[in-house]
PDB file of C-alpha atoms in Angstrom:
ATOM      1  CA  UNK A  35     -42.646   9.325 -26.726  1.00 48.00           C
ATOM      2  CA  UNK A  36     -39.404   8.346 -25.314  1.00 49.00           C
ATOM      3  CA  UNK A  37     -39.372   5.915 -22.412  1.00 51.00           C
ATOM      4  CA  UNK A  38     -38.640   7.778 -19.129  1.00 51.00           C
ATOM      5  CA  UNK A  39     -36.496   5.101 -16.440  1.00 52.00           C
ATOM      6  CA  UNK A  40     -37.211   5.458 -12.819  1.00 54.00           C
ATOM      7  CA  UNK A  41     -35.387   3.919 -10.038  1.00 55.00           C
ATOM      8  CA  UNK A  42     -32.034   2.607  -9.264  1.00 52.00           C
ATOM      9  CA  UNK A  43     -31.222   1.998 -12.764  1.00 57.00           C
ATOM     10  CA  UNK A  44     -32.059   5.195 -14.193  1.00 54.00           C
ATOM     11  CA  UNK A  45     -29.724   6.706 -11.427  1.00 59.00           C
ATOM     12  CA  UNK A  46     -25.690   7.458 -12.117  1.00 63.00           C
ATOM     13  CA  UNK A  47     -23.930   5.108  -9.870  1.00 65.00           C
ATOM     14  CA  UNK A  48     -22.451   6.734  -6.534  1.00 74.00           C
ATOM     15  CA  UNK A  49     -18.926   8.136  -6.985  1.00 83.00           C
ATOM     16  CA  UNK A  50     -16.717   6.062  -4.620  1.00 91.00           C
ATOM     17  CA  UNK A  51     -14.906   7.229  -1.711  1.00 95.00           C
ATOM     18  CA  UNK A  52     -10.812   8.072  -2.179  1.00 97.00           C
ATOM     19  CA  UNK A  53      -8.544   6.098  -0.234  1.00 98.00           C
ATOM     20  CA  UNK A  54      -7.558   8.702   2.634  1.00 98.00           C
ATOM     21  CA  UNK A  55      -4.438   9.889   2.349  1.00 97.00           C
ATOM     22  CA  UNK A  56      -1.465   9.970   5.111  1.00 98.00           C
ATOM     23  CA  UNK A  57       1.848  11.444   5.141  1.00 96.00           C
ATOM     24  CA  UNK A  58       4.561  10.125   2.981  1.00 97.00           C
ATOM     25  CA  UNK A  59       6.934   9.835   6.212  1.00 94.00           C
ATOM     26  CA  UNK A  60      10.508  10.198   6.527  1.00 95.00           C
ATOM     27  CA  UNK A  61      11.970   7.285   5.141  1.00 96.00           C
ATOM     28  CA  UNK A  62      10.906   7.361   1.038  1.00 96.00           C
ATOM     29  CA  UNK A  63      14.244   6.209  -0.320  1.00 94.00           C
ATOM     30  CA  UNK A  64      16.620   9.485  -1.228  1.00 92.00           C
ATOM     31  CA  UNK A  65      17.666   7.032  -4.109  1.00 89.00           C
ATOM     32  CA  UNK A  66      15.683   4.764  -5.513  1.00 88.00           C
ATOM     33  CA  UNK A  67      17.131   1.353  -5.410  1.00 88.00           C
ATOM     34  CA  UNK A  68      18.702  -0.507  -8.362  1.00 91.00           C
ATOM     35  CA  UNK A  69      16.498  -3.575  -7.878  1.00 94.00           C
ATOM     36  CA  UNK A  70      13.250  -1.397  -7.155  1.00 96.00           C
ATOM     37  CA  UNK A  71      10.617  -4.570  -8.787  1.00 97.00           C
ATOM     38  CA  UNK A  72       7.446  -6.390  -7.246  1.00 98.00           C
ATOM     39  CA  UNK A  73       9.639  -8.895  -5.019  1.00 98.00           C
ATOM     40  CA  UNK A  74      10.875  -6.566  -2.132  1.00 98.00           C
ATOM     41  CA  UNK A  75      12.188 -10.665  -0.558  1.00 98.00           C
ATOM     42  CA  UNK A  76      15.091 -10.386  -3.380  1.00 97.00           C
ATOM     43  CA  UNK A  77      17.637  -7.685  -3.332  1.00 96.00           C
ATOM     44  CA  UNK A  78      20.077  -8.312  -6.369  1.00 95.00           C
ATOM     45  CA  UNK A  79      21.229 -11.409  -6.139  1.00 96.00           C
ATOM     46  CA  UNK A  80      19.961 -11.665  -1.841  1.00 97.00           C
ATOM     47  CA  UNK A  81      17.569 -13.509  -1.059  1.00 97.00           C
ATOM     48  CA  UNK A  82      15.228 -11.585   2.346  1.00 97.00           C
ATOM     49  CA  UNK A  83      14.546 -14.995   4.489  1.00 96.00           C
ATOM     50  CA  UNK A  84      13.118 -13.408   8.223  1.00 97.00           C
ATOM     51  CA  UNK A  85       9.949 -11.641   8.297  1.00 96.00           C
ATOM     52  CA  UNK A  86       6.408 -13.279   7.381  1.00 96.00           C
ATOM     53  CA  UNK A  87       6.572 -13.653   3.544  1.00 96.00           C
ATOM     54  CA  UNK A  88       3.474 -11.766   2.294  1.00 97.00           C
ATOM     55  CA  UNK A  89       1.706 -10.932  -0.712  1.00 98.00           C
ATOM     56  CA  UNK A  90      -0.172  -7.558  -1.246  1.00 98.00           C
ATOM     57  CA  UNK A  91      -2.489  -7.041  -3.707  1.00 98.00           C
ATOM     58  CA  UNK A  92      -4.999  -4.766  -4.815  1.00 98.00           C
ATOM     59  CA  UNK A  93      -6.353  -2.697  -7.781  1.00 98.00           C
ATOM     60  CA  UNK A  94      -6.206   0.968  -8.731  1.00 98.00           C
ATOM     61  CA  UNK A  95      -9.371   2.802  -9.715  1.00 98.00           C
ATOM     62  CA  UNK A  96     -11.175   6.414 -10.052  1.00 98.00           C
ATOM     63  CA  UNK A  97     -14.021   7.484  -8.007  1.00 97.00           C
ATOM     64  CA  UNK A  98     -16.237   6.076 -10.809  1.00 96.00           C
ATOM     65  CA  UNK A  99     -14.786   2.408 -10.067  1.00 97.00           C
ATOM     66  CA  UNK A 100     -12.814   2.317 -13.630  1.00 97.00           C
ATOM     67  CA  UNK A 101      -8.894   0.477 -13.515  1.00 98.00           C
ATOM     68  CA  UNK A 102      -6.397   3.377 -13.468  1.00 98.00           C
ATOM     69  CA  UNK A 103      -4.335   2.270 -16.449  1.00 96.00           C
ATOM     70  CA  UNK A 104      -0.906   3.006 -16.547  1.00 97.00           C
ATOM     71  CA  UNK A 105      -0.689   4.056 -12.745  1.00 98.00           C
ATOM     72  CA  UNK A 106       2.588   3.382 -10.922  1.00 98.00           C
ATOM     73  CA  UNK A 107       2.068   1.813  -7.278  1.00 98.00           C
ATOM     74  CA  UNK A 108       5.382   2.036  -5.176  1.00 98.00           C
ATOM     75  CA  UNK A 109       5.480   0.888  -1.489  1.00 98.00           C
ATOM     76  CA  UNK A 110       8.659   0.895   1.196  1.00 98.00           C
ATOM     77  CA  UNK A 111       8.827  -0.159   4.453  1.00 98.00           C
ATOM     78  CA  UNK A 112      11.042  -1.389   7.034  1.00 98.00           C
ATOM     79  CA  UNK A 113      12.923  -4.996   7.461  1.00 98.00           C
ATOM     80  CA  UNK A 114      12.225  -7.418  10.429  1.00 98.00           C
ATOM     81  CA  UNK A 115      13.991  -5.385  12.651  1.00 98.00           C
ATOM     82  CA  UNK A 116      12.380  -2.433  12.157  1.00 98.00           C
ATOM     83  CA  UNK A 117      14.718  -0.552   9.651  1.00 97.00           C
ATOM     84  CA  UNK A 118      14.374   1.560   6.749  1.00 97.00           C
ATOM     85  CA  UNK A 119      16.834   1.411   3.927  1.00 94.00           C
ATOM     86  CA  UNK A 120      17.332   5.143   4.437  1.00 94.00           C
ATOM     87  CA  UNK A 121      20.451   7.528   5.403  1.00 93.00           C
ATOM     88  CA  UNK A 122      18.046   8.672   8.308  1.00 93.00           C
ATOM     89  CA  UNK A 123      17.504   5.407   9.918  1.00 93.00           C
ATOM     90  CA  UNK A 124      21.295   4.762  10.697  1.00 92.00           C
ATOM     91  CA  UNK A 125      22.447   2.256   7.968  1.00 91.00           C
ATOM     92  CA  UNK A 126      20.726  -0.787   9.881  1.00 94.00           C
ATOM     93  CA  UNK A 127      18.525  -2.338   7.505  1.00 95.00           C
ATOM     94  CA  UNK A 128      19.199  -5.770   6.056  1.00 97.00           C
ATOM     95  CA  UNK A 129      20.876  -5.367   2.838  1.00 96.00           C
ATOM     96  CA  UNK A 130      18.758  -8.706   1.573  1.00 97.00           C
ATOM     97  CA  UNK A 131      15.466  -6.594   1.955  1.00 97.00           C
ATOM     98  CA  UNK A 132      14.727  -4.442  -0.770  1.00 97.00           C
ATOM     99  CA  UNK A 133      12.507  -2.116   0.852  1.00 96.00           C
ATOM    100  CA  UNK A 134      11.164  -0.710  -1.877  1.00 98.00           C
ATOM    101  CA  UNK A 135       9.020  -1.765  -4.814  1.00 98.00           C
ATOM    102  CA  UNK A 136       7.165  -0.194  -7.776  1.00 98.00           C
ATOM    103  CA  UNK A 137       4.752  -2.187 -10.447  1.00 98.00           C
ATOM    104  CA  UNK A 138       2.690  -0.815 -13.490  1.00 98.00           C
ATOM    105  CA  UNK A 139      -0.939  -1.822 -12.932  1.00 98.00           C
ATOM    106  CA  UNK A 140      -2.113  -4.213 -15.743  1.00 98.00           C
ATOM    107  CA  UNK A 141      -5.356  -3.437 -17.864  1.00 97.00           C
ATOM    108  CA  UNK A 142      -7.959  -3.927 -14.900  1.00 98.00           C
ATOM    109  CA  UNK A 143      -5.716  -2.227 -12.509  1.00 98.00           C
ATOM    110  CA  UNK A 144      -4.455  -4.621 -10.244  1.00 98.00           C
ATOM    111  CA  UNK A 145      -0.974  -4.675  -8.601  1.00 98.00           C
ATOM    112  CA  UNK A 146       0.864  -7.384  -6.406  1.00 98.00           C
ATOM    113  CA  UNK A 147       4.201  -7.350  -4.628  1.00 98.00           C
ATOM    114  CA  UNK A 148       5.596  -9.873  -2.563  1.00 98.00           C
ATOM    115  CA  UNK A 149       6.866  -8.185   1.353  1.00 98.00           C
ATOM    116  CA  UNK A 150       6.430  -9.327   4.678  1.00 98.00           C
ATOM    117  CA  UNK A 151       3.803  -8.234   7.353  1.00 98.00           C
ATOM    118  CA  UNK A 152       4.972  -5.060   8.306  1.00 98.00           C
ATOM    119  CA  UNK A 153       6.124  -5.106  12.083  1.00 98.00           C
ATOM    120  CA  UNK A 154       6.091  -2.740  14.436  1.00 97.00           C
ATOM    121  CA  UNK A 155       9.049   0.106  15.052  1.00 95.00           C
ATOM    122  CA  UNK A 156       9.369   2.770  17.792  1.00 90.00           C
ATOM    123  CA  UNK A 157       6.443   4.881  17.907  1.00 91.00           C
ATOM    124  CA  UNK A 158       4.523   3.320  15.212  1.00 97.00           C
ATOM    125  CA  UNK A 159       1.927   0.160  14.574  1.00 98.00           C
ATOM    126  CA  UNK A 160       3.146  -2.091  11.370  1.00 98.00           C
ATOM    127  CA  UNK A 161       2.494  -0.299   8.212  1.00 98.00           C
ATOM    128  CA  UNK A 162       3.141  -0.161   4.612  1.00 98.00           C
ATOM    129  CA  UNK A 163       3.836   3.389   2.733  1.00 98.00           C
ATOM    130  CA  UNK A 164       2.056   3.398  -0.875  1.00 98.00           C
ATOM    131  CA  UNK A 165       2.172   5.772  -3.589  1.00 98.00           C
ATOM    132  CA  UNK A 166       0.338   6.059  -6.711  1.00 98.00           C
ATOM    133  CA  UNK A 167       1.641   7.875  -9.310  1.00 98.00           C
ATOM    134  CA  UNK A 168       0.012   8.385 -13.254  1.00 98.00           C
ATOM    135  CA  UNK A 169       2.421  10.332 -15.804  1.00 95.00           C
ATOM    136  CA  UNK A 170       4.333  12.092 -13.719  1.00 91.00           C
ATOM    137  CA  UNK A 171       1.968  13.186 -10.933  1.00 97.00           C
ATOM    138  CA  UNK A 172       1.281  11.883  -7.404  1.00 98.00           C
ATOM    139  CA  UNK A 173      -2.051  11.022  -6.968  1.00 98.00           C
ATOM    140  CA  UNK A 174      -2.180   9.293  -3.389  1.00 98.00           C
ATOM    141  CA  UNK A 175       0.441   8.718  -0.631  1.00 98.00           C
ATOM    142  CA  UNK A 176      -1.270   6.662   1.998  1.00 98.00           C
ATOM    143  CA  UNK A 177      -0.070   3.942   4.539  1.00 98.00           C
ATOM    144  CA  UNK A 178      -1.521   0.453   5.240  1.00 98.00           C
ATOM    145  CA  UNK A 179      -2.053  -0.908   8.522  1.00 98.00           C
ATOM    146  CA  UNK A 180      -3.018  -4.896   9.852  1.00 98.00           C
ATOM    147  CA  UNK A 181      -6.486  -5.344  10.703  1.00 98.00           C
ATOM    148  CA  UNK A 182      -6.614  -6.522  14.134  1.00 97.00           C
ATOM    149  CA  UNK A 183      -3.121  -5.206  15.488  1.00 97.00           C
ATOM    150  CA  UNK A 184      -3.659  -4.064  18.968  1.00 96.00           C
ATOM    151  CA  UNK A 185      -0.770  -0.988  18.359  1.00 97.00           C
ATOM    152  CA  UNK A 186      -3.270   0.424  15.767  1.00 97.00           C
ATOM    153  CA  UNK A 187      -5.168   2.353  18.590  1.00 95.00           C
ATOM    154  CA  UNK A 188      -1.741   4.014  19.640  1.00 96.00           C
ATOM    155  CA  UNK A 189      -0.791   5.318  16.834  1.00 97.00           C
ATOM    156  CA  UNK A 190      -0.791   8.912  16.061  1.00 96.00           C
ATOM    157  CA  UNK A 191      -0.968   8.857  12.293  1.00 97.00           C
ATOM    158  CA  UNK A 192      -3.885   5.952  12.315  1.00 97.00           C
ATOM    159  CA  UNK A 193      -5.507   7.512  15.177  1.00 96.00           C
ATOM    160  CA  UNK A 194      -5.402  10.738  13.307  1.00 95.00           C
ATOM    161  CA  UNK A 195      -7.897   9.126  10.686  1.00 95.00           C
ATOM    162  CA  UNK A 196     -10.995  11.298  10.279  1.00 83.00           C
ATOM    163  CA  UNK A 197     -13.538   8.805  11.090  1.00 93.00           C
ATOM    164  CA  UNK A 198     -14.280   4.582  11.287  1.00 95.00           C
ATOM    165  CA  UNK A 199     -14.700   4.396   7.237  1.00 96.00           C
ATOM    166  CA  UNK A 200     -10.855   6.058   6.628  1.00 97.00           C
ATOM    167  CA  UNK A 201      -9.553   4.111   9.323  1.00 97.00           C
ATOM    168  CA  UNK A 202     -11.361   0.664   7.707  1.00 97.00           C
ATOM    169  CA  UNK A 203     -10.084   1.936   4.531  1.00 97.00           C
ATOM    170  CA  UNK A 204      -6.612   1.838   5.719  1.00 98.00           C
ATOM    171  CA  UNK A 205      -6.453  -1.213   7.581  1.00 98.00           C
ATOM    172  CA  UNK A 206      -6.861  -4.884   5.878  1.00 98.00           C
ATOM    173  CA  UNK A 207      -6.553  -8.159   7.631  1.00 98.00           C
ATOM    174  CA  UNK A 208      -3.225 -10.338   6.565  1.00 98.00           C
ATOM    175  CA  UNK A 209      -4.917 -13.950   5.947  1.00 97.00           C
ATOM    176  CA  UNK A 210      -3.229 -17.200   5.277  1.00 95.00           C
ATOM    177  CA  UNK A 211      -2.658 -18.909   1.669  1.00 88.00           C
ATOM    178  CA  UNK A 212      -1.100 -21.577  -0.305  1.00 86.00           C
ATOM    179  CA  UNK A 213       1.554 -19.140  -0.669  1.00 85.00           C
ATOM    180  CA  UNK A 214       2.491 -17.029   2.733  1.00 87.00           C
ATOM    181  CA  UNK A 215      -0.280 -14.479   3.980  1.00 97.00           C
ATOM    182  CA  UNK A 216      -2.414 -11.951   1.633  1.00 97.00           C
ATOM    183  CA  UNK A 217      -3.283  -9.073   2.284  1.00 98.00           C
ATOM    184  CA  UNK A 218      -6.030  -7.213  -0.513  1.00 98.00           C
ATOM    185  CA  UNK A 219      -5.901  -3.421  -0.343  1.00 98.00           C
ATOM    186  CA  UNK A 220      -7.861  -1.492  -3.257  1.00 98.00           C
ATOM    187  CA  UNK A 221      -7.146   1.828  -3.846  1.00 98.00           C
ATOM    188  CA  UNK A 222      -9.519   5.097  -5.155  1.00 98.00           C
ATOM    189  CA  UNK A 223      -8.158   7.996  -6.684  1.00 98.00           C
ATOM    190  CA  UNK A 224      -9.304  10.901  -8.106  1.00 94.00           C
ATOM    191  CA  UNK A 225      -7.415  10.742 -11.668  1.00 86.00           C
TER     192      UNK A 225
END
């Protein structure tokens, strides 16, 4: 007769929760830059020296907690100053900054880029805009906000969040390093 298992190791393990996702804004690039790599601090042959150099990392995986190989993350933001590198935003950005980024995960999933904390613009709390992407189709568009950043609670898009677990999801403390500040943000699609 076979052996029958009871309890917590008989079960399937919980499906995890998706990362929530938020709108993809206004400013994705109309053109993707030339230089469009992991270090957003080098443009070309520019090097980006304002900001807060930052490193954000993180890993891409299903609801069943398996690395999401071969996804595409991207991420934009604005410069220092607040700018996009965008016609929209009025040409302003600091042509040092590349603004844009996009890495293949490696076999366990994980991405890195080198930024800056995001800082605050008109209307909005610092954020990051990420997108995954797996042969051809979008699979998340979310934004990441600083843990801890007291224009969180006035933003629309953050306060539009459905409850406390998407709006932890979404928002990650920037901590110091040997290197600059870290920020880990892990990602959950459905792939």
């Amino acid at each position: 007769m076979p052996t029958l298992w009871t309890g917590a190791r008989a079960q399937p393990a919980p499906l995890r929760r998706p990362t929530p996702s938020q709108t993809e804004g206004p400013f994705y690039p109309v053109k993707l830059p030339q230089d469009a790599d992991f270090d957003l601090l080098r443009n070309g042959a520019l090097n980006y020296g304002r900001g807060q150099p930052s490193w954000l990392e993180g890993s891409v995986n299903d609801l069943n907690g398996r690395p999401v190989r071969g996804a595409q993350v991207e991420i934009w933001q604005c410069d220092h100053a607040g700018h996009y590198d965008h016609p929209g935003d009025g040409g302003l950005v600091d042509k040092a900054f590349q603004g844009f980024g996009r890495v293949t995960v490696n076999a366990q999933g994980e991405y890195r880029f080198r930024t800056i904390r995001p800082v605050a613009y008109s209307g909005r709390a610092p954020h990051i805009h990420l997108k995954v992407k797996l042969a051809g189709r979008e699979l998340l568009t979310t934004q990441l906000y600083v843990a801890g950043e007291a224009l969180n609670q006035r933003d629309f898009l953050w306060r539009s969040l459905a409850d406390e677990q998407a709006r932890a999801a979404l928002t990650v403390p920037f901590t110091f390093g040997p290197d600059g500040l870290r920020a880990q943000f892990p990602l959950v699609v459905q792939a």
